[in-house]
Tab-separated table of C-alpha atoms and ligand atoms in Angstrom:
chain	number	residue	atom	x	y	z
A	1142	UNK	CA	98.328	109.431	62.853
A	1143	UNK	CA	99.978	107.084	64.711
A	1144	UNK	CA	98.850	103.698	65.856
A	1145	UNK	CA	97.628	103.595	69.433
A	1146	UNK	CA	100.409	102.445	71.767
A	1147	UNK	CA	99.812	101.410	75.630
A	1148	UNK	CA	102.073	101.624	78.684
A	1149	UNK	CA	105.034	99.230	79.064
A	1150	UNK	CA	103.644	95.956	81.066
A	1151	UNK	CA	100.025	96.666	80.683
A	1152	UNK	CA	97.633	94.235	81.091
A	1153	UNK	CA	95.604	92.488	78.535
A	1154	UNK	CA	93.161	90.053	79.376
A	1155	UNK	CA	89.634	88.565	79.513
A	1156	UNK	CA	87.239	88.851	82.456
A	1157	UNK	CA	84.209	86.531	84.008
A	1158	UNK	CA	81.865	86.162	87.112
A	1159	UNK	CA	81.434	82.745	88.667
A	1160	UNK	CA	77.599	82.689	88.915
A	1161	UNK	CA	77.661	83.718	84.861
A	1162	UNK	CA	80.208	80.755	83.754
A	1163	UNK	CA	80.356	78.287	86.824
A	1164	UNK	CA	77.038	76.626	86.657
A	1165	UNK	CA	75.272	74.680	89.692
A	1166	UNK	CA	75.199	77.905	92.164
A	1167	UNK	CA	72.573	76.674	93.631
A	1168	UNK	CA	72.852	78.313	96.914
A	1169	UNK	CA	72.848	82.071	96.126
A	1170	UNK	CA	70.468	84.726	95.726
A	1171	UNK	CA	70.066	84.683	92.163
A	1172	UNK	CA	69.694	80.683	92.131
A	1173	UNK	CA	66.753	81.463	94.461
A	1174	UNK	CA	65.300	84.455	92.280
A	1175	UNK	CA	65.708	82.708	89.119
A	1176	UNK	CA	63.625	79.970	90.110
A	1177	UNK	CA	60.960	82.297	91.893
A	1178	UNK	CA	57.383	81.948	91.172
A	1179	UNK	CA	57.382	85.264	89.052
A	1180	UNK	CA	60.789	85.087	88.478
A	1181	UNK	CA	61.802	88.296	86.484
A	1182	UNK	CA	64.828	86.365	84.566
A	1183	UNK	CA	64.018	85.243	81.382
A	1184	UNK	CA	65.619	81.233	82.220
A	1185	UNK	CA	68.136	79.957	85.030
A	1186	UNK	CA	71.482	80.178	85.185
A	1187	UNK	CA	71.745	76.239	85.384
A	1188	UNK	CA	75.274	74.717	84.356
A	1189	UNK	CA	76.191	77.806	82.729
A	1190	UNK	CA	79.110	77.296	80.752
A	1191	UNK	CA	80.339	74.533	83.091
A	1192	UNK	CA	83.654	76.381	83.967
A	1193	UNK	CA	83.936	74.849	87.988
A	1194	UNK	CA	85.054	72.281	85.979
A	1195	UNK	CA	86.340	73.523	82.313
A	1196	UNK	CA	88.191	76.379	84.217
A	1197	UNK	CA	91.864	74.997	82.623
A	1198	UNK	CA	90.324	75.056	79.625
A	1199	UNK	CA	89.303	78.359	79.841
A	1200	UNK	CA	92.760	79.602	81.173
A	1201	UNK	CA	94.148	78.079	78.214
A	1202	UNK	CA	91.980	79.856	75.866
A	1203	UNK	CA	93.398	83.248	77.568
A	1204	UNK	CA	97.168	82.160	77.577
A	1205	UNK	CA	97.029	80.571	73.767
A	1206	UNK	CA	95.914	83.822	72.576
A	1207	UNK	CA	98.325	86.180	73.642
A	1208	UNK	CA	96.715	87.729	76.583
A	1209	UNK	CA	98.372	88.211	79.811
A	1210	UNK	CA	95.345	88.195	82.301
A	1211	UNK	CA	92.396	87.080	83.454
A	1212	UNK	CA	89.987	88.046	85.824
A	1213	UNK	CA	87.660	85.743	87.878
A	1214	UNK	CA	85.419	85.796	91.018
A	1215	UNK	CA	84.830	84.061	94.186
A	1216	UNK	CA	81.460	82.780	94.617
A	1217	UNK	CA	80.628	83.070	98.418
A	1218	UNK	CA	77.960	80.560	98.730
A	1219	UNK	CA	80.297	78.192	97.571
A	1220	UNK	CA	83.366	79.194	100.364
A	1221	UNK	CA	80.692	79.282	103.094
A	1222	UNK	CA	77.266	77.616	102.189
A	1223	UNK	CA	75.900	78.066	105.621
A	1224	UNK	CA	76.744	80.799	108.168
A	1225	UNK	CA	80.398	80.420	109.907
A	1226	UNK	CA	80.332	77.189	107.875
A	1227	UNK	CA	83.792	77.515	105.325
A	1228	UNK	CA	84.605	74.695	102.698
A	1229	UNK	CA	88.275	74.102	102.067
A	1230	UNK	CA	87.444	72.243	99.299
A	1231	UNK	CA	85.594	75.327	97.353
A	1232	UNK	CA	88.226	77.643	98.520
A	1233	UNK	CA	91.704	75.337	97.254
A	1234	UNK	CA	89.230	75.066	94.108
A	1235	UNK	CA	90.009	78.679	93.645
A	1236	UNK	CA	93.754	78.524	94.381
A	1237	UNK	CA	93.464	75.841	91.700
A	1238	UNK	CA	92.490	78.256	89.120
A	1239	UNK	CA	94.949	81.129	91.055
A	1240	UNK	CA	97.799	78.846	90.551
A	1241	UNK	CA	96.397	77.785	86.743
A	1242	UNK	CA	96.792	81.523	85.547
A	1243	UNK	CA	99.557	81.924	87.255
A	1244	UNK	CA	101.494	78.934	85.672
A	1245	UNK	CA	100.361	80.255	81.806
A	1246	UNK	CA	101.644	83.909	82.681
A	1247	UNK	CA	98.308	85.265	83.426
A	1248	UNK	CA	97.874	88.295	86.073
A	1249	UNK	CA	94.933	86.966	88.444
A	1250	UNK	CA	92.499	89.641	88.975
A	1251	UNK	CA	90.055	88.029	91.693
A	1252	UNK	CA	86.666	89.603	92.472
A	1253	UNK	CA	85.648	89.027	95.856
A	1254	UNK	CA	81.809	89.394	95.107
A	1255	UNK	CA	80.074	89.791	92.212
A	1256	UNK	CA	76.759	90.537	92.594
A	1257	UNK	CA	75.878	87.023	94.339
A	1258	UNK	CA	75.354	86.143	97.908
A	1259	UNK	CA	74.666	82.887	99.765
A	1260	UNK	CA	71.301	82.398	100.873
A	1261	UNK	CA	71.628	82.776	104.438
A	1262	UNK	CA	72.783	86.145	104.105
A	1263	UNK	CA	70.051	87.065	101.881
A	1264	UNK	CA	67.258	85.938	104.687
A	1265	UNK	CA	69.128	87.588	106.964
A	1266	UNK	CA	69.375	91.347	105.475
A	1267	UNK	CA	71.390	90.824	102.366
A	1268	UNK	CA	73.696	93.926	101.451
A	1269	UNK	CA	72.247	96.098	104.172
A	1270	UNK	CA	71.736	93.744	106.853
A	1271	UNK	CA	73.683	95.040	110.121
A	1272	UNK	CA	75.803	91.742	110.231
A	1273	UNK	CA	76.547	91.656	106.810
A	1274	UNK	CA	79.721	94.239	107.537
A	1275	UNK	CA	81.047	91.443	109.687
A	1276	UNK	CA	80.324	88.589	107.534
A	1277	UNK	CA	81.922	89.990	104.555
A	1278	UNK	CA	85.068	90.921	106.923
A	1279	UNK	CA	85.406	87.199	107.716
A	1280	UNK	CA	84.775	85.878	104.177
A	1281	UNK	CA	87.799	88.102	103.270
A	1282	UNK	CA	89.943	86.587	105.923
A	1283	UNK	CA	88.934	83.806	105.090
A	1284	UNK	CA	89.566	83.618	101.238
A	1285	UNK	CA	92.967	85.647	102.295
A	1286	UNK	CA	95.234	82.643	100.964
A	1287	UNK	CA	93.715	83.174	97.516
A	1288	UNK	CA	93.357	86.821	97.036
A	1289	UNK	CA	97.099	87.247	98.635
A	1290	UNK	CA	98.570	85.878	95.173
A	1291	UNK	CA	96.532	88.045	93.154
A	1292	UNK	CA	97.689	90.455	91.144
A	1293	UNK	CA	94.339	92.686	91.893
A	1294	UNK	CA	91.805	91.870	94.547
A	1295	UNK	CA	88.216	94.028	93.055
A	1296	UNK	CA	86.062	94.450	96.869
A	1297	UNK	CA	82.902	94.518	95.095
A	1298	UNK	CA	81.757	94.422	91.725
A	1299	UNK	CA	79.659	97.569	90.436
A	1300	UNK	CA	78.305	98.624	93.613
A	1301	UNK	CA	76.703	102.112	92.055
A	1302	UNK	CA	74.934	99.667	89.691
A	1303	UNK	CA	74.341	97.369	93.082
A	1304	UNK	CA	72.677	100.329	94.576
A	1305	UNK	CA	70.683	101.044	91.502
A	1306	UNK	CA	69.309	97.351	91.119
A	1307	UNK	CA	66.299	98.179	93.884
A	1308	UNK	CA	65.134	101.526	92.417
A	1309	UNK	CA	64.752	99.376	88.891
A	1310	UNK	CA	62.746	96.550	90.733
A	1311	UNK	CA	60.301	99.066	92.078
A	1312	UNK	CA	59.840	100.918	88.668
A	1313	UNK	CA	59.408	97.189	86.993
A	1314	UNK	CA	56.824	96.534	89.477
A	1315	UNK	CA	54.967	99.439	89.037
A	1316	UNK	CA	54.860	98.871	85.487
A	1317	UNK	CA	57.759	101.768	84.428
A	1318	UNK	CA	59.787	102.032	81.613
A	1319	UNK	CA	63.478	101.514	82.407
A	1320	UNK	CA	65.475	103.484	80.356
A	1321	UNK	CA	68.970	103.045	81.620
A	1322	UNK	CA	70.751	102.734	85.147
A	1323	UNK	CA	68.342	105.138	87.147
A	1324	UNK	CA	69.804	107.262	90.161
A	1325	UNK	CA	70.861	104.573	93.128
A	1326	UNK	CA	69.260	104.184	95.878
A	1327	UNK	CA	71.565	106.467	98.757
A	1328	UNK	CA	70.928	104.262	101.611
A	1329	UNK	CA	72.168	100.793	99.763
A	1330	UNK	CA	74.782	102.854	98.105
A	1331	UNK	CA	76.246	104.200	101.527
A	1332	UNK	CA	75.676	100.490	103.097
A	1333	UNK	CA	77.978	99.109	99.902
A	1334	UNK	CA	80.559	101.760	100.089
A	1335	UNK	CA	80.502	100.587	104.271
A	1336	UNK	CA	81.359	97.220	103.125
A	1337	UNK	CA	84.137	98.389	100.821
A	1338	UNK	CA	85.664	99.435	103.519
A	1339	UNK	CA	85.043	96.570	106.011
A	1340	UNK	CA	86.763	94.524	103.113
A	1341	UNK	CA	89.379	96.825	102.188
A	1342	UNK	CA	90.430	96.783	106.187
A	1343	UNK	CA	91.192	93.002	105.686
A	1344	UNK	CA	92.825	93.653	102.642
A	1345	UNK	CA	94.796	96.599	102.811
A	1346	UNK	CA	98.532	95.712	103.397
A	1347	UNK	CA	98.072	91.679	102.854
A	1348	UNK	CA	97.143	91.221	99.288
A	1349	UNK	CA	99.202	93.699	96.077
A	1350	UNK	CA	96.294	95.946	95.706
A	1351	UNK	CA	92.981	96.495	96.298
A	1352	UNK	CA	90.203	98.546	95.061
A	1353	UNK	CA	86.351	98.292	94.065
A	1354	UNK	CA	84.864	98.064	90.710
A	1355	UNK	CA	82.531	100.775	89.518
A	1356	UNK	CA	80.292	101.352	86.341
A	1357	UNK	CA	81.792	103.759	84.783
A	1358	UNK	CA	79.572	105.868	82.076
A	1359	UNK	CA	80.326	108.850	79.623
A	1360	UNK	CA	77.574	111.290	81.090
A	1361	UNK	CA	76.415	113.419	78.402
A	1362	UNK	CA	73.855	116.991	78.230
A	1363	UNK	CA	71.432	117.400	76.016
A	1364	UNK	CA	70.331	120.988	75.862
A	1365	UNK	CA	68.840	122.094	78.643
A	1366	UNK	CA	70.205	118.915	80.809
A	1367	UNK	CA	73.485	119.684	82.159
A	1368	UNK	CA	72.311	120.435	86.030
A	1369	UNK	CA	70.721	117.403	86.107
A	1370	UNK	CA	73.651	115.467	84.588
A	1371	UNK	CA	75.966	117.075	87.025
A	1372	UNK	CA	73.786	115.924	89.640
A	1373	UNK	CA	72.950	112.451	88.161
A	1374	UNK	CA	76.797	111.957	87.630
A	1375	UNK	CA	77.042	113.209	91.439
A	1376	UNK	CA	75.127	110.186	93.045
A	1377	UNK	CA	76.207	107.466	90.585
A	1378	UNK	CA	80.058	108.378	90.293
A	1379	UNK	CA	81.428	111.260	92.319
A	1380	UNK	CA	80.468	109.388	95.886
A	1381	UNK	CA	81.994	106.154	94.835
A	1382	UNK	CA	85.161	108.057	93.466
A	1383	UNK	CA	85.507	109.712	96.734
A	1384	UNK	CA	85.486	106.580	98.705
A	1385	UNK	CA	88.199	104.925	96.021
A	1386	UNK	CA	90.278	108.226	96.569
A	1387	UNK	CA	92.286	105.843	99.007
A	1388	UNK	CA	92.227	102.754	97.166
A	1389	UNK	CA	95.354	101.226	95.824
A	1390	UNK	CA	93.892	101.614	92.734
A	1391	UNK	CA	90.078	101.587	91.094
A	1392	UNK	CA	88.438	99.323	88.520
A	1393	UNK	CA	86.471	100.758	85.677
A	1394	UNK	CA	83.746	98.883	83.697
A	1395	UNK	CA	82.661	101.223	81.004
A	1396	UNK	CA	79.435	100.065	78.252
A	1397	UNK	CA	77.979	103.249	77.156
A	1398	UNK	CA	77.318	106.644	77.937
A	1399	UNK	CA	74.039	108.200	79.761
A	1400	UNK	CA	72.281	111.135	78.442
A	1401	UNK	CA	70.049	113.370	80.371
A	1402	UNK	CA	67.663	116.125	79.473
A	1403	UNK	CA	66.124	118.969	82.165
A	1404	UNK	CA	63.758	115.698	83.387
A	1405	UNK	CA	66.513	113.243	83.672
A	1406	UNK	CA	67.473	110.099	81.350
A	1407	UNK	CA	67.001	110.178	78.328
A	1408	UNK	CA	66.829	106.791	76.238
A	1409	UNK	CA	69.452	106.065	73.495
A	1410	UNK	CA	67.609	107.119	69.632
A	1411	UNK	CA	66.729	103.613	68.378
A	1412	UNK	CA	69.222	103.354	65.736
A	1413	UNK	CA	71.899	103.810	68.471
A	1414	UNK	CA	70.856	101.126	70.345
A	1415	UNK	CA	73.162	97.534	70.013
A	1416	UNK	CA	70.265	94.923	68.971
A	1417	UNK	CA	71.408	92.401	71.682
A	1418	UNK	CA	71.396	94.891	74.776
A	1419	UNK	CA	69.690	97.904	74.283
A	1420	UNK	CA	72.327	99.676	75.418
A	1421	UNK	CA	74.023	102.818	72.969
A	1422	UNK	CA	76.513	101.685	70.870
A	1423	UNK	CA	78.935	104.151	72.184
A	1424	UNK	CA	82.822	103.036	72.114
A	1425	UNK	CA	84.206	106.161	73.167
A	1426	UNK	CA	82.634	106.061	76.303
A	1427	UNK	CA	85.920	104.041	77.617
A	1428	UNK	CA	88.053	106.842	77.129
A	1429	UNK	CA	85.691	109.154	78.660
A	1430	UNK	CA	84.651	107.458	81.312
A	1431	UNK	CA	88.648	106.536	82.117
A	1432	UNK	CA	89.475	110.548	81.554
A	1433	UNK	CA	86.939	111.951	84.101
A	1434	UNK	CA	87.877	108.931	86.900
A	1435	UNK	CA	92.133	110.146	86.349
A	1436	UNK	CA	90.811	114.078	86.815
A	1437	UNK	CA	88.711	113.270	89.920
A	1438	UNK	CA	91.616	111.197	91.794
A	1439	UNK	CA	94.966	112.272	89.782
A	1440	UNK	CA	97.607	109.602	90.380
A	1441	UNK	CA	95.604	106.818	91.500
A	1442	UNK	CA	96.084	103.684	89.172
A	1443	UNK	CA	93.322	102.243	86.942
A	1444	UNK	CA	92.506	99.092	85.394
A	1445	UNK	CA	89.575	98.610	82.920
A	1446	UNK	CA	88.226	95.785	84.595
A	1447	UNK	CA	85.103	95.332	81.987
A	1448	UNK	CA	84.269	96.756	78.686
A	1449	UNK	CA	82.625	94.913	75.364
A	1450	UNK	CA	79.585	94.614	73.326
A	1451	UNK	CA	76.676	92.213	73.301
A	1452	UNK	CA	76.365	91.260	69.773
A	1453	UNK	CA	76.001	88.216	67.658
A	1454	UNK	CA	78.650	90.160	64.878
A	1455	UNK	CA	81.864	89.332	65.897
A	1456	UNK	CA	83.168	92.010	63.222
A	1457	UNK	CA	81.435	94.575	65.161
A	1458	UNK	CA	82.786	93.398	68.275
A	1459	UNK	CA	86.311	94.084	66.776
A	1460	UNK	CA	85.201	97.234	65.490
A	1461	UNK	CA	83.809	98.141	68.568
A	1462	UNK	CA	86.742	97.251	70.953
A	1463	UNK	CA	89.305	98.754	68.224
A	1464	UNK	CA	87.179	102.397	68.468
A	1465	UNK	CA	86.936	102.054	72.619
A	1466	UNK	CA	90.793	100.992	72.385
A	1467	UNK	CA	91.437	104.339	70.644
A	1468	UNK	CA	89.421	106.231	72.827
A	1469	UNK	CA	91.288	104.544	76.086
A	1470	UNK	CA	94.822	105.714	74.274
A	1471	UNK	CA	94.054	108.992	74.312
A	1472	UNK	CA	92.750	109.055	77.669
A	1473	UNK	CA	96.358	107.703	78.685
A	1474	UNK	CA	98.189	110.253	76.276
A	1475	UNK	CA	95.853	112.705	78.876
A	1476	UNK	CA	97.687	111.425	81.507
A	1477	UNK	CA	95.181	108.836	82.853
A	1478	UNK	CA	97.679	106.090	84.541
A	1479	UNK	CA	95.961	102.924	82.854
A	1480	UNK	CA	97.208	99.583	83.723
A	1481	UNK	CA	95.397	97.203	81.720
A	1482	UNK	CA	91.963	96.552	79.716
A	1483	UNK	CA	90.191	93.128	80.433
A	1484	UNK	CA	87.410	92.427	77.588
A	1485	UNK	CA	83.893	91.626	78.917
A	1486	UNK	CA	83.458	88.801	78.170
A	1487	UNK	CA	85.917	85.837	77.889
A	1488	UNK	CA	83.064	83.636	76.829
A	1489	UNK	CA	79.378	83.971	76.137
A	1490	UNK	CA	77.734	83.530	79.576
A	1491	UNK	CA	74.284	84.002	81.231
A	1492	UNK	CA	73.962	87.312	81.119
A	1493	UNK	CA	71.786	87.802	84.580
A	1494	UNK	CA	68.051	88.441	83.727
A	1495	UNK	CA	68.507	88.074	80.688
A	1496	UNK	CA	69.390	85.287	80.093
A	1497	UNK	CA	71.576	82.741	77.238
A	1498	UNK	CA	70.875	85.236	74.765
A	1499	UNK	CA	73.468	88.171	74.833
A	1500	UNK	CA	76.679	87.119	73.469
A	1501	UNK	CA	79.612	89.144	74.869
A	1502	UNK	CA	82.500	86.404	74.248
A	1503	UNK	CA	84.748	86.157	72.776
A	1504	UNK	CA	84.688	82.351	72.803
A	1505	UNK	CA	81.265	80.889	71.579
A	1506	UNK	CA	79.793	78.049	74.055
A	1507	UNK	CA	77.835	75.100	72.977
A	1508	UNK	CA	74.815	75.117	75.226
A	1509	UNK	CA	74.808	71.788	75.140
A	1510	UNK	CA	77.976	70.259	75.018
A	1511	UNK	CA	79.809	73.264	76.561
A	1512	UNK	CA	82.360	72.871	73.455
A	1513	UNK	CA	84.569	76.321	73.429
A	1514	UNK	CA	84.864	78.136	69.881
A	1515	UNK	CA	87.473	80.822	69.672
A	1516	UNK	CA	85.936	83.668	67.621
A	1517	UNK	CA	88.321	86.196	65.116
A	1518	UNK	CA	87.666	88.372	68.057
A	1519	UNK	CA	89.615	86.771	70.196
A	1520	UNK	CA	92.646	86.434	68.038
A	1521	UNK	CA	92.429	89.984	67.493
A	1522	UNK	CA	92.422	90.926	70.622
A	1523	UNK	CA	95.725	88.861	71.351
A	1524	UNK	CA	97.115	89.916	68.570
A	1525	UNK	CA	96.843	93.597	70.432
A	1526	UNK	CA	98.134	92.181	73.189
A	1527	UNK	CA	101.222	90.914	71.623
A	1528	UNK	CA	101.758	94.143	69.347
A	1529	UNK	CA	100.688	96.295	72.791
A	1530	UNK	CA	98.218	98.648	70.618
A	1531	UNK	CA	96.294	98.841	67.923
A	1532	UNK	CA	97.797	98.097	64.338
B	801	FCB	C1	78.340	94.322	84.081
B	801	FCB	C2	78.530	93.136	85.004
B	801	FCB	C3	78.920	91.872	84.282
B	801	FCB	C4	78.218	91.707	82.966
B	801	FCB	C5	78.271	92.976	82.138
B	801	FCB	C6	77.598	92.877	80.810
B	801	FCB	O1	77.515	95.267	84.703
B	801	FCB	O2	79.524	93.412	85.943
B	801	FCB	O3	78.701	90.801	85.169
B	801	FCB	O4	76.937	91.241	83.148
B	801	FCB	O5	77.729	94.040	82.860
């Protein structure tokens, strides 16, 4: 067998979120929920990992290794931290960074939001407030002189797993197992894919491309379960896919695969579970997750915008990237038009509810001095970069 070989000038880089590695986003949603009486996160995001201000570090990590992108986001609270309020000074911060990938030979991939909004919006409506349309519109005109230079502009980050976030509250509060991403709600999923396209109107024709990000999953049967799979694979992936049909291309972000049975999920068997996540350990997923997306929209380019492993074994995380690797080379022998894979994580980060205590870097960060470690994993991984596949 052959060694797996990618595409000429495909991408290979790192990824992050600003409220995960920033620190200080004080004025967002998940600031405010994190610090909620009965806050459901297990701590606060606090400094994070202090990239506002380590950021060159961090690009320098990326370049030194061998990899050739890296994606970051905008965090709107920041940009405008009260309503029709912008800050210059938060917005050239981010042409800062634009510019500092840009000068190591790093592709910027910029997420517009990920998962975060400011405050204001939140009290008035959030995601499915009636203005919201609008005010996302004008943050996107706004951050235009960033996201023009980029070499992919991601709408909004995972908004099937967005849409899925209030049917998990509800079953928390009612005291209900959760035993994977559960079936989104339809109304916030049709209000998210109506801001995709508010933002993709400002987009469309001034910045190189633009698409959303979605979760992508393999969806498996177990006997009995394939109806319900088709249908549960309907709501949380064919409606998004639709609306991407005429994107200029559509990131993936592929963890693990979903199984149902005739009643629905059905949770990973222990021993299949990572130890850090709960999720299934399932590398293959990538390639089947990227397959399925390239024979619902033939011809329209992908980038693996996330994929990695919360685990405190950085040998597994090698042997876990090498297996989804393989699996993502045969989806592109298939025919899938793949133009890069960006690890999840570039450094261990809060990891939203919760908490510090996943590790999906592949730098280790001193919580307390914010000191970067390069793990073996992230020499590997730029080692693939350089070679362009697997060994
Ligand atoms: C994805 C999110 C990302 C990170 C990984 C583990 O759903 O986009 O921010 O938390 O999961």
């Amino acid at each position: 067998m052959t060694a797996a070989q990618f595409p000429e000038g495909f991408l290979w880089g790192a990824a992050t979120a600003a409220h995960q590695v920033e620190g200080g986003n004080v004025n967002n949603d998940h600031w405010e929920a994190e610090h909620s009486p009965h806050s459901p996160f297990a701590e606060p995001s606090g400094d994070a990992c202090d990239s506002w201000h380590r950021w060159p570090e961090d690009l320098d990590l990326v370049a030194g290794a061998g990899l050739t992108a890296y994606r970051f986001s905008l965090e709107w609270s920041r940009i405008e931290p009260e309503e029709g309020e912008f800050s210059r000074a938060a917005l050239d911060h981010y042409r800062r960074v634009l510019d500092g990938c840009r000068d190591r030979g790093l592709a910027p991939v910029v997420t517009l939001v990920h998962f975060t909004q400011p405050r204001w919006l939140l009290r008035d409506g959030g995601w499915t407030g009636q203005k919201t349309g609008d005010r996302l519109a004008r943050f996107a005109e706004y951050a235009l002189p960033v996201l023009a230079d980029a070499e992919y502009v991601c709408t909004l980050n995972e908004p099937n797993l967005m849409a899925a976030q209030p049917v998990m509250g509800a079953m928390a509060m009612r005291g209900e197992e959760i035993r994977g991403l559960p079936r989104p709600d339809q109304g916030v999923a049709e209000a998210l894919l109506g801001l995709h396209g508010r933002a993709m109107d400002v987009l469309r024709g001034n910045v190189r491309a633009a698409g959303m990000t979605l979760v992508g999953r393999e969806h498996l049967a177990e006997p009995g379960g394939e109806e319900r799979m088709r249908e549960e694979r309907a709501a949380f992936e064919d409606q998004f896919l639709e609306v991407a049909r005429d994107d200029d291309f559509l990131g993936l972000q592929v963890y693990t695969a979903a199984r149902f049975d005739g009643g629905g999920l059905v949770a990973p068997a222990p021993e299949l579970q990572t130890l850090a996540h709960g999720m299934e350990r399932r590398p293959q997923a990538l390639g089947a997750a990227v397959a399925r997306a390239a024979e619902v929209l033939p011809g329209l380019p992908l980038l693996v915008t996330e994929n990695g492993i919360a685990t405190a074994d950085d040998d597994d995380r090698i042997a876990f990237t090498r297996d989804a690797l393989t699996s993502l080379a045969g989806a592109v022998e298939g025919g899938a038009d793949v133009r890069g894979y960006l690890h999840w994580s570039l450094l261990d980060n809060f990891e939203w509810m919760l908490g510090y205590r996943p590790t999906f870097g592949l730098v280790a960060v001193d919580r307390r001095t914010f000191a970067r470690t390069p793990k073996p994993s992230l020499i590997w991984l730029g080692e693939v970069a350089r070679r362009n596949g697997l060994a």
